[in-house]
């Protein structure tokens, strides 16, 4: 499957991702092919040319997440594991957490069988392919548009920046904690909520939320969404951990749309959370947008995120 895909699409790189921890249910029946653009595709070129105001800047979001991979071909790598509850070493070399999870799943192996990794590459799901930046920089120069790089050390690095910007411009005291694909920007905006996005319902994400709550003024209300991936994977943060974070609200803190007794296999929560958000009353709407200066100033307050002009560094 991979060779003809790459032959017909010379502008993409293929990252075959195999996560026997968080994706254990899915990989029994399917393979994960993550594709990354190496050059700006035609649809994006047309959008930037036809829809942006003259001289408007282009902002490129670059996630610096990297992962050890095995090189299969020039534009094809194999990645064992993925960002979430475990690190690369747990998958490639084994660990007590991985061994315990394997045992709980009925496997006699201390770790999944993994091909050796011989280099590092952009992480399959989140990492940014730098070749795209080079092509976009050429496009921006030809069209006399300034190019800015919003660089993240990891996916959640931007979450406190967005939450604080939205909190201030809306004058809101409500926090909506999003989880992976469980997010609805329209309803977050309508209800006047400050969104804080998390990668998954794992301890790393819970710790990121905890650090944010430690650093900001307490919210009156906190709603927490939890993505259900169907297995009690290693590194997962349980409902007690997330409930405790929600209870840091001054007035109301809750887990929204998830049945605690069914987590992490409450798949109906994926269909439940949007209708529940729609029932929430409308919140205060902002009168001003967010400028690049606003983003740069707020990013300077938080680790792992920075907005700079493209200067080749």
Short mmCIF file of C-alpha atoms in Angstrom, two decimals:
data_model
loop_
_atom_site.label_atom_id
_atom_site.label_comp_id
_atom_site.label_asym_id
_atom_site.label_seq_id
_atom_site.Cartn_x
_atom_site.Cartn_y
_atom_site.Cartn_z
CA UNK A 1 0.00 0.00 0.00
CA UNK A 2 2.75 2.49 0.93
CA UNK A 3 4.83 2.43 -2.31
CA UNK A 4 1.95 3.30 -4.68
CA UNK A 5 0.66 5.94 -2.25
CA UNK A 6 4.03 7.68 -2.19
CA UNK A 7 4.56 7.25 -5.93
CA UNK A 8 1.28 9.02 -6.67
CA UNK A 9 1.85 11.74 -4.05
CA UNK A 10 5.41 13.06 -4.36
CA UNK A 11 4.73 16.01 -2.03
CA UNK A 12 3.97 13.97 1.10
CA UNK A 13 5.91 11.89 3.61
CA UNK A 14 4.40 8.78 5.18
CA UNK A 15 4.71 8.06 8.90
CA UNK A 16 3.38 4.58 9.71
CA UNK A 17 2.45 4.79 13.40
CA UNK A 18 1.87 1.69 15.56
CA UNK A 19 0.87 2.36 19.18
CA UNK A 20 0.18 -0.84 21.12
CA UNK A 21 -0.71 1.15 24.23
CA UNK A 22 -3.35 3.80 23.54
CA UNK A 23 -4.43 2.44 20.13
CA UNK A 24 -4.52 -1.20 21.20
CA UNK A 25 -8.14 -1.68 20.15
CA UNK A 26 -7.74 -0.06 16.75
CA UNK A 27 -4.46 -1.59 15.59
CA UNK A 28 -5.97 -5.06 15.84
CA UNK A 29 -8.02 -4.18 12.74
CA UNK A 30 -6.35 -1.21 11.07
CA UNK A 31 -3.08 0.57 10.34
CA UNK A 32 -2.32 4.22 11.03
CA UNK A 33 -0.77 6.09 8.09
CA UNK A 34 0.00 9.72 8.99
CA UNK A 35 0.78 11.92 5.98
CA UNK A 36 2.74 15.17 6.16
CA UNK A 37 2.89 17.78 3.43
CA UNK A 38 6.44 18.56 2.32
CA UNK A 39 5.30 21.33 -0.03
CA UNK A 40 2.36 23.69 0.06
CA UNK A 41 -0.54 21.97 -1.76
CA UNK A 42 -2.51 23.72 -4.47
CA UNK A 43 -5.65 24.22 -2.37
CA UNK A 44 -3.65 26.08 0.28
CA UNK A 45 -1.87 28.18 -2.34
CA UNK A 46 -5.20 29.21 -3.80
CA UNK A 47 -6.64 30.01 -0.38
CA UNK A 48 -3.66 32.17 0.61
CA UNK A 49 -3.67 33.92 -2.76
CA UNK A 50 -7.41 34.52 -3.08
CA UNK A 51 -8.67 34.92 0.48
CA UNK A 52 -6.01 36.78 2.46
CA UNK A 53 -6.06 40.58 2.45
CA UNK A 54 -3.16 42.21 0.59
CA UNK A 55 -0.04 42.17 2.74
CA UNK A 56 -1.67 40.06 5.45
CA UNK A 57 0.78 37.88 7.38
CA UNK A 58 0.94 34.09 7.28
CA UNK A 59 1.32 32.29 10.61
CA UNK A 60 2.84 28.82 10.48
CA UNK A 61 2.28 26.59 13.51
CA UNK A 62 5.27 24.28 14.03
CA UNK A 63 5.11 21.52 16.62
CA UNK A 64 8.64 20.38 17.42
CA UNK A 65 7.59 16.96 18.70
CA UNK A 66 10.04 14.27 17.54
CA UNK A 67 10.16 10.49 17.91
CA UNK A 68 12.64 7.70 17.07
CA UNK A 69 11.72 5.95 13.82
CA UNK A 70 12.94 3.28 11.47
CA UNK A 71 13.62 4.46 7.93
CA UNK A 72 11.73 2.37 5.36
CA UNK A 73 12.23 4.53 2.27
CA UNK A 74 13.13 8.11 1.38
CA UNK A 75 9.71 9.47 2.42
CA UNK A 76 8.54 6.57 4.57
CA UNK A 77 9.28 5.90 8.26
CA UNK A 78 7.87 3.50 10.85
CA UNK A 79 7.12 4.83 14.33
CA UNK A 80 6.58 2.52 17.31
CA UNK A 81 4.41 4.23 19.91
CA UNK A 82 3.05 7.75 20.00
CA UNK A 83 2.77 10.80 22.20
CA UNK A 84 0.47 10.28 25.17
CA UNK A 85 0.88 8.21 28.30
CA UNK A 86 4.33 6.75 27.59
CA UNK A 87 7.64 7.89 26.13
CA UNK A 88 9.67 6.39 23.27
CA UNK A 89 11.90 4.39 25.63
CA UNK A 90 8.88 2.56 27.10
CA UNK A 91 7.98 1.22 23.66
CA UNK A 92 11.45 0.52 22.30
CA UNK A 93 13.20 -0.80 25.40
CA UNK A 94 10.37 -1.76 27.74
CA UNK A 95 9.60 -0.46 31.23
CA UNK A 96 7.74 -1.48 34.36
CA UNK A 97 4.70 0.50 33.22
CA UNK A 98 4.65 -1.17 29.82
CA UNK A 99 5.22 -4.63 31.33
CA UNK A 100 2.35 -4.11 33.76
CA UNK A 101 0.05 -2.98 30.95
CA UNK A 102 1.03 -5.94 28.78
CA UNK A 103 0.27 -8.30 31.64
CA UNK A 104 -3.12 -6.67 32.24
CA UNK A 105 -3.92 -7.19 28.56
CA UNK A 106 -3.07 -10.89 28.77
CA UNK A 107 0.27 -10.73 26.95
CA UNK A 108 3.29 -12.67 28.15
CA UNK A 109 5.69 -10.19 26.52
CA UNK A 110 7.08 -7.36 28.69
CA UNK A 111 6.86 -4.99 25.72
CA UNK A 112 5.40 -5.03 22.20
CA UNK A 113 7.67 -6.37 19.48
CA UNK A 114 9.12 -3.31 17.75
CA UNK A 115 11.51 -2.90 14.82
CA UNK A 116 14.69 -0.99 15.69
CA UNK A 117 14.77 2.78 15.35
CA UNK A 118 17.73 4.27 13.49
CA UNK A 119 16.94 8.01 13.49
CA UNK A 120 14.66 10.71 14.87
CA UNK A 121 11.91 12.34 12.84
CA UNK A 122 8.89 14.56 13.34
CA UNK A 123 6.41 12.71 15.56
CA UNK A 124 3.79 11.07 13.34
CA UNK A 125 0.65 12.63 14.74
CA UNK A 126 1.83 16.08 15.86
CA UNK A 127 5.34 16.83 14.62
CA UNK A 128 6.00 19.36 11.87
CA UNK A 129 7.91 18.55 8.68
CA UNK A 130 10.43 21.39 8.16
CA UNK A 131 10.40 20.97 4.37
CA UNK A 132 6.96 22.60 4.33
CA UNK A 133 8.35 25.73 6.00
CA UNK A 134 10.95 26.17 3.28
CA UNK A 135 8.31 25.96 0.56
CA UNK A 136 5.96 28.31 2.41
CA UNK A 137 8.76 30.82 2.98
CA UNK A 138 9.38 30.95 -0.77
CA UNK A 139 5.66 31.42 -1.41
CA UNK A 140 5.44 34.24 1.16
CA UNK A 141 8.44 36.02 -0.33
CA UNK A 142 7.02 35.83 -3.87
CA UNK A 143 3.71 37.29 -2.69
CA UNK A 144 5.20 39.95 -0.40
CA UNK A 145 3.64 38.50 2.73
CA UNK A 146 5.38 38.41 6.11
CA UNK A 147 5.76 34.91 7.54
CA UNK A 148 5.62 34.24 11.28
CA UNK A 149 6.51 31.00 13.03
CA UNK A 150 4.47 29.91 16.04
CA UNK A 151 6.79 27.25 17.46
CA UNK A 152 5.66 24.75 20.08
CA UNK A 153 7.81 22.30 22.02
CA UNK A 154 4.78 20.01 22.29
CA UNK A 155 1.10 20.15 21.28
CA UNK A 156 -0.24 21.41 24.63
CA UNK A 157 2.27 24.25 24.90
CA UNK A 158 -0.20 26.60 23.21
CA UNK A 159 -3.13 25.70 25.48
CA UNK A 160 -2.45 28.16 28.35
CA UNK A 161 -1.78 30.94 25.83
CA UNK A 162 -5.16 30.44 24.15
CA UNK A 163 -6.99 30.08 27.47
CA UNK A 164 -5.55 33.31 28.87
CA UNK A 165 -6.15 35.30 25.68
CA UNK A 166 -9.76 34.16 25.49
CA UNK A 167 -10.32 34.68 29.21
CA UNK A 168 -9.21 38.31 29.01
CA UNK A 169 -10.91 39.35 25.81
CA UNK A 170 -14.19 37.73 26.81
CA UNK A 171 -14.01 38.70 30.46
CA UNK A 172 -15.06 35.14 31.18
CA UNK A 173 -14.74 33.08 34.33
CA UNK A 174 -15.54 29.72 32.75
CA UNK A 175 -12.97 27.16 31.59
CA UNK A 176 -13.73 24.39 29.10
CA UNK A 177 -11.11 21.62 29.14
CA UNK A 178 -11.07 19.94 25.74
CA UNK A 179 -9.67 16.47 25.02
CA UNK A 180 -8.17 15.38 21.67
CA UNK A 181 -11.02 15.53 19.12
CA UNK A 182 -13.60 16.41 21.76
CA UNK A 183 -13.70 20.13 21.08
CA UNK A 184 -16.20 22.54 19.59
CA UNK A 185 -14.82 26.05 18.97
CA UNK A 186 -18.27 27.34 17.97
CA UNK A 187 -19.88 26.31 21.26
CA UNK A 188 -16.85 27.38 23.28
CA UNK A 189 -17.21 30.82 21.73
CA UNK A 190 -20.99 30.96 22.08
CA UNK A 191 -20.88 30.04 25.77
CA UNK A 192 -18.06 32.49 26.42
CA UNK A 193 -15.71 29.76 27.63
CA UNK A 194 -11.93 29.94 27.75
CA UNK A 195 -10.77 26.71 26.07
CA UNK A 196 -7.83 24.67 27.36
CA UNK A 197 -7.05 21.83 24.95
CA UNK A 198 -5.42 18.59 26.13
CA UNK A 199 -3.87 15.85 23.99
CA UNK A 200 -5.51 12.87 25.72
CA UNK A 201 -6.87 11.82 29.10
CA UNK A 202 -3.35 10.95 30.27
CA UNK A 203 -1.26 12.03 33.23
CA UNK A 204 0.95 14.27 31.09
CA UNK A 205 -2.13 16.23 30.02
CA UNK A 206 -3.56 16.33 33.55
CA UNK A 207 -0.24 17.74 34.76
CA UNK A 208 -0.34 20.41 32.03
CA UNK A 209 -3.82 21.47 33.17
CA UNK A 210 -2.71 21.45 36.79
CA UNK A 211 0.25 23.73 36.02
CA UNK A 212 -2.08 26.14 34.27
CA UNK A 213 -4.55 26.21 37.16
CA UNK A 214 -1.66 26.81 39.55
CA UNK A 215 -0.49 29.80 37.51
CA UNK A 216 -3.78 31.58 36.83
CA UNK A 217 -6.60 33.03 38.90
CA UNK A 218 -9.21 30.44 39.94
CA UNK A 219 -12.12 29.98 37.55
CA UNK A 220 -15.71 30.11 38.72
CA UNK A 221 -16.74 27.15 36.54
CA UNK A 222 -14.67 24.34 35.03
CA UNK A 223 -16.07 21.75 32.61
CA UNK A 224 -13.79 18.83 31.68
CA UNK A 225 -14.23 16.67 28.57
CA UNK A 226 -12.48 13.29 28.42
CA UNK A 227 -11.73 11.43 25.20
CA UNK A 228 -12.51 7.72 25.55
CA UNK A 229 -10.12 5.46 23.63
CA UNK A 230 -11.43 2.17 24.99
CA UNK A 231 -8.54 0.75 27.02
CA UNK A 232 -6.97 1.44 30.42
CA UNK A 233 -3.66 2.26 28.82
CA UNK A 234 -0.41 2.87 30.64
CA UNK A 235 -0.07 6.51 31.65
CA UNK A 236 -3.81 7.19 31.64
CA UNK A 237 -5.16 9.60 34.25
CA UNK A 238 -8.34 8.26 35.85
CA UNK A 239 -11.61 10.03 36.53
CA UNK A 240 -10.59 10.77 40.13
CA UNK A 241 -7.60 12.77 38.90
CA UNK A 242 -9.66 14.77 36.41
CA UNK A 243 -12.51 15.27 38.88
CA UNK A 244 -10.08 16.72 41.40
CA UNK A 245 -8.87 19.22 38.81
CA UNK A 246 -12.45 20.18 37.93
CA UNK A 247 -13.20 20.76 41.62
CA UNK A 248 -10.65 23.55 41.69
CA UNK A 249 -13.45 25.75 40.33
CA UNK A 250 -14.80 28.28 42.84
CA UNK A 251 -18.43 27.45 42.08
CA UNK A 252 -18.99 24.47 39.74
CA UNK A 253 -16.52 21.90 38.51
CA UNK A 254 -17.60 18.77 36.67
CA UNK A 255 -16.78 16.10 34.14
CA UNK A 256 -19.01 16.85 31.16
CA UNK A 257 -20.63 14.20 28.93
CA UNK A 258 -18.74 11.21 30.33
CA UNK A 259 -20.04 8.38 32.52
CA UNK A 260 -17.30 7.89 35.13
CA UNK A 261 -18.24 4.24 35.55
CA UNK A 262 -17.73 3.55 31.84
CA UNK A 263 -14.56 5.58 31.26
CA UNK A 264 -12.39 5.00 29.22
CA UNK A 265 -14.91 3.04 27.13
CA UNK A 266 -17.85 5.47 27.22
CA UNK A 267 -17.86 5.91 23.45
CA UNK A 268 -21.29 7.57 23.52
CA UNK A 269 -19.61 10.61 25.05
CA UNK A 270 -18.39 11.49 21.55
CA UNK A 271 -22.01 12.01 20.48
CA UNK A 272 -23.13 13.44 23.81
CA UNK A 273 -20.83 16.38 24.42
CA UNK A 274 -21.90 18.77 21.63
CA UNK A 275 -25.65 18.64 22.49
CA UNK A 276 -24.75 19.26 26.13
CA UNK A 277 -22.65 22.29 25.21
CA UNK A 278 -25.51 23.62 23.08
CA UNK A 279 -27.77 23.59 26.13
CA UNK A 280 -25.44 25.88 28.05
CA UNK A 281 -26.47 29.56 28.19
CA UNK A 282 -24.74 32.05 25.94
CA UNK A 283 -21.80 33.89 27.43
CA UNK A 284 -20.19 37.25 26.97
CA UNK A 285 -18.96 37.93 23.44
CA UNK A 286 -15.74 39.84 22.71
CA UNK A 287 -15.65 43.14 20.85
CA UNK A 288 -12.08 42.80 19.57
CA UNK A 289 -10.01 40.17 17.84
CA UNK A 290 -6.60 38.79 18.77
CA UNK A 291 -3.53 40.38 17.21
CA UNK A 292 -0.10 38.90 16.58
CA UNK A 293 1.22 41.22 19.28
CA UNK A 294 -1.31 39.78 21.73
CA UNK A 295 -0.16 36.25 20.91
CA UNK A 296 3.54 37.10 21.13
CA UNK A 297 3.13 38.89 24.47
CA UNK A 298 1.10 36.07 26.02
CA UNK A 299 3.38 33.37 24.61
CA UNK A 300 6.33 35.06 26.32
CA UNK A 301 4.69 34.29 29.67
CA UNK A 302 4.59 30.52 29.13
CA UNK A 303 7.26 27.89 28.47
CA UNK A 304 7.56 25.96 25.24
CA UNK A 305 5.88 28.43 22.87
CA UNK A 306 7.15 31.44 20.93
CA UNK A 307 5.99 33.59 18.02
CA UNK A 308 8.73 35.11 15.87
CA UNK A 309 9.19 36.41 12.34
CA UNK A 310 10.68 33.83 10.00
CA UNK A 311 14.39 34.62 10.04
CA UNK A 312 15.83 31.24 9.11
CA UNK A 313 16.48 30.14 12.71
#
